[in-house]
Amino acid sequence: MIKKIPEKHGYYITGFTDGEGSFNISFRKRNDYLIGWKVTPCFNISQDEREILAWIKNILKCGTIRFRKDGVWMFEVNNQKALNQIILPFFDRFRFLSKKKKLQYQKFVNY
């Protein structure tokens, strides 16, 4: 699937993510979990305009879009299978240029 994404679209999404996206891991206290915490890796992009996020979602074929309380739209992928089979291979093919985002991505991958 990743191989079918045109380069111009892939690098546009990577550039957009470099400025507006993030990779993070959330920890939520959960008494019903063995270790007492739910650990969730997540990729997201926040933006004032929904249309660009819908386009990215359509290209990547995964994730959800929601409207946050602060008035910003967010495209989010926190499904482990989608992260492993789509998001990580995508950014391995269309690499970041900025040192900051490269480092953030590398930490996320090594998690």
PDB file of C-alpha atoms in Angstrom, residues 34-96:
ATOM      1  CA  LEU A  34      -2.054  -5.819  34.999  1.00  0.00           C
ATOM      2  CA  ILE A  35       0.575  -3.089  35.376  1.00  0.00           C
ATOM      3  CA  GLY A  36      -2.014  -0.461  36.349  1.00  0.00           C
ATOM      4  CA  TRP A  37      -1.438   1.653  33.245  1.00  0.00           C
ATOM      5  CA  LYS A  38      -2.671   1.683  29.670  1.00  0.00           C
ATOM      6  CA  VAL A  39       0.198   2.563  27.333  1.00  0.00           C
ATOM      7  CA  THR A  40      -0.908   3.921  23.951  1.00  0.00           C
ATOM      8  CA  PRO A  41       1.426   4.980  21.142  1.00  0.00           C
ATOM      9  CA  CYS A  42      -0.129   7.637  18.914  1.00  0.00           C
ATOM     10  CA  PHE A  43       0.602   9.634  15.768  1.00  0.00           C
ATOM     11  CA  ASN A  44      -1.378  12.824  15.191  1.00  0.00           C
ATOM     12  CA  ILE A  45      -1.576  15.987  13.134  1.00  0.00           C
ATOM     13  CA  SER A  46      -3.480  19.050  14.355  1.00  0.00           C
ATOM     14  CA  GLN A  47      -4.823  21.700  12.014  1.00  0.00           C
ATOM     15  CA  ASP A  48      -7.467  24.436  11.836  1.00  0.00           C
ATOM     16  CA  GLU A  49      -8.816  23.099   8.542  1.00  0.00           C
ATOM     17  CA  ARG A  50     -10.406  19.673   8.364  1.00  0.00           C
ATOM     18  CA  GLU A  51     -10.029  19.258   4.584  1.00  0.00           C
ATOM     19  CA  ILE A  52      -6.263  18.691   4.558  1.00  0.00           C
ATOM     20  CA  LEU A  53      -6.596  16.130   7.356  1.00  0.00           C
ATOM     21  CA  ALA A  54      -9.336  14.317   5.430  1.00  0.00           C
ATOM     22  CA  TRP A  55      -7.030  14.212   2.388  1.00  0.00           C
ATOM     23  CA  ILE A  56      -4.189  12.753   4.506  1.00  0.00           C
ATOM     24  CA  LYS A  57      -6.563  10.194   6.051  1.00  0.00           C
ATOM     25  CA  ASN A  58      -7.698   9.200   2.558  1.00  0.00           C
ATOM     26  CA  ILE A  59      -4.110   8.766   1.337  1.00  0.00           C
ATOM     27  CA  LEU A  60      -3.010   6.748   4.385  1.00  0.00           C
ATOM     28  CA  LYS A  61      -6.243   4.720   4.649  1.00  0.00           C
ATOM     29  CA  CYS A  62      -6.253   4.754   8.437  1.00  0.00           C
ATOM     30  CA  GLY A  63      -6.929   6.935  11.469  1.00  0.00           C
ATOM     31  CA  THR A  64      -9.736   9.141  12.693  1.00  0.00           C
ATOM     32  CA  ILE A  65     -10.466  12.855  12.586  1.00  0.00           C
ATOM     33  CA  ARG A  66     -12.028  14.652  15.522  1.00  0.00           C
ATOM     34  CA  PHE A  67     -12.719  18.199  16.617  1.00  0.00           C
ATOM     35  CA  ARG A  68     -10.990  19.152  19.846  1.00  0.00           C
ATOM     36  CA  LYS A  69     -12.359  21.412  22.578  1.00  0.00           C
ATOM     37  CA  ASP A  70      -9.786  24.083  21.694  1.00  0.00           C
ATOM     38  CA  GLY A  71     -11.307  24.496  18.217  1.00  0.00           C
ATOM     39  CA  VAL A  72      -8.677  22.524  16.301  1.00  0.00           C
ATOM     40  CA  TRP A  73      -9.132  19.440  14.122  1.00  0.00           C
ATOM     41  CA  MET A  74      -6.944  16.421  14.799  1.00  0.00           C
ATOM     42  CA  PHE A  75      -6.096  13.431  12.625  1.00  0.00           C
ATOM     43  CA  GLU A  76      -5.041  10.601  14.913  1.00  0.00           C
ATOM     44  CA  VAL A  77      -3.753   7.049  14.534  1.00  0.00           C
ATOM     45  CA  ASN A  78      -3.482   5.054  17.754  1.00  0.00           C
ATOM     46  CA  ASN A  79      -4.342   1.601  16.440  1.00  0.00           C
ATOM     47  CA  GLN A  80      -1.240  -0.570  16.909  1.00  0.00           C
ATOM     48  CA  LYS A  81      -1.788  -2.497  13.673  1.00  0.00           C
ATOM     49  CA  ALA A  82      -2.199   0.687  11.611  1.00  0.00           C
ATOM     50  CA  LEU A  83       0.866   2.216  13.252  1.00  0.00           C
ATOM     51  CA  ASN A  84       2.993  -0.855  12.479  1.00  0.00           C
ATOM     52  CA  GLN A  85       1.680  -1.607   8.998  1.00  0.00           C
ATOM     53  CA  ILE A  86       1.035   1.892   7.615  1.00  0.00           C
ATOM     54  CA  ILE A  87       2.434   4.816   9.614  1.00  0.00           C
ATOM     55  CA  LEU A  88       5.915   3.455  10.395  1.00  0.00           C
ATOM     56  CA  PRO A  89       6.536   2.104   6.862  1.00  0.00           C
ATOM     57  CA  PHE A  90       5.249   5.408   5.443  1.00  0.00           C
ATOM     58  CA  PHE A  91       7.740   7.523   7.403  1.00  0.00           C
ATOM     59  CA  ASP A  92      10.510   4.996   6.767  1.00  0.00           C
ATOM     60  CA  ARG A  93       9.942   5.596   3.048  1.00  0.00           C
ATOM     61  CA  PHE A  94       9.245   9.350   3.199  1.00  0.00           C
ATOM     62  CA  ARG A  95      11.841  10.486   5.733  1.00  0.00           C
ATOM     63  CA  PHE A  96      11.891  13.695   7.754  1.00  0.00           C
TER      64      PHE A  96
END
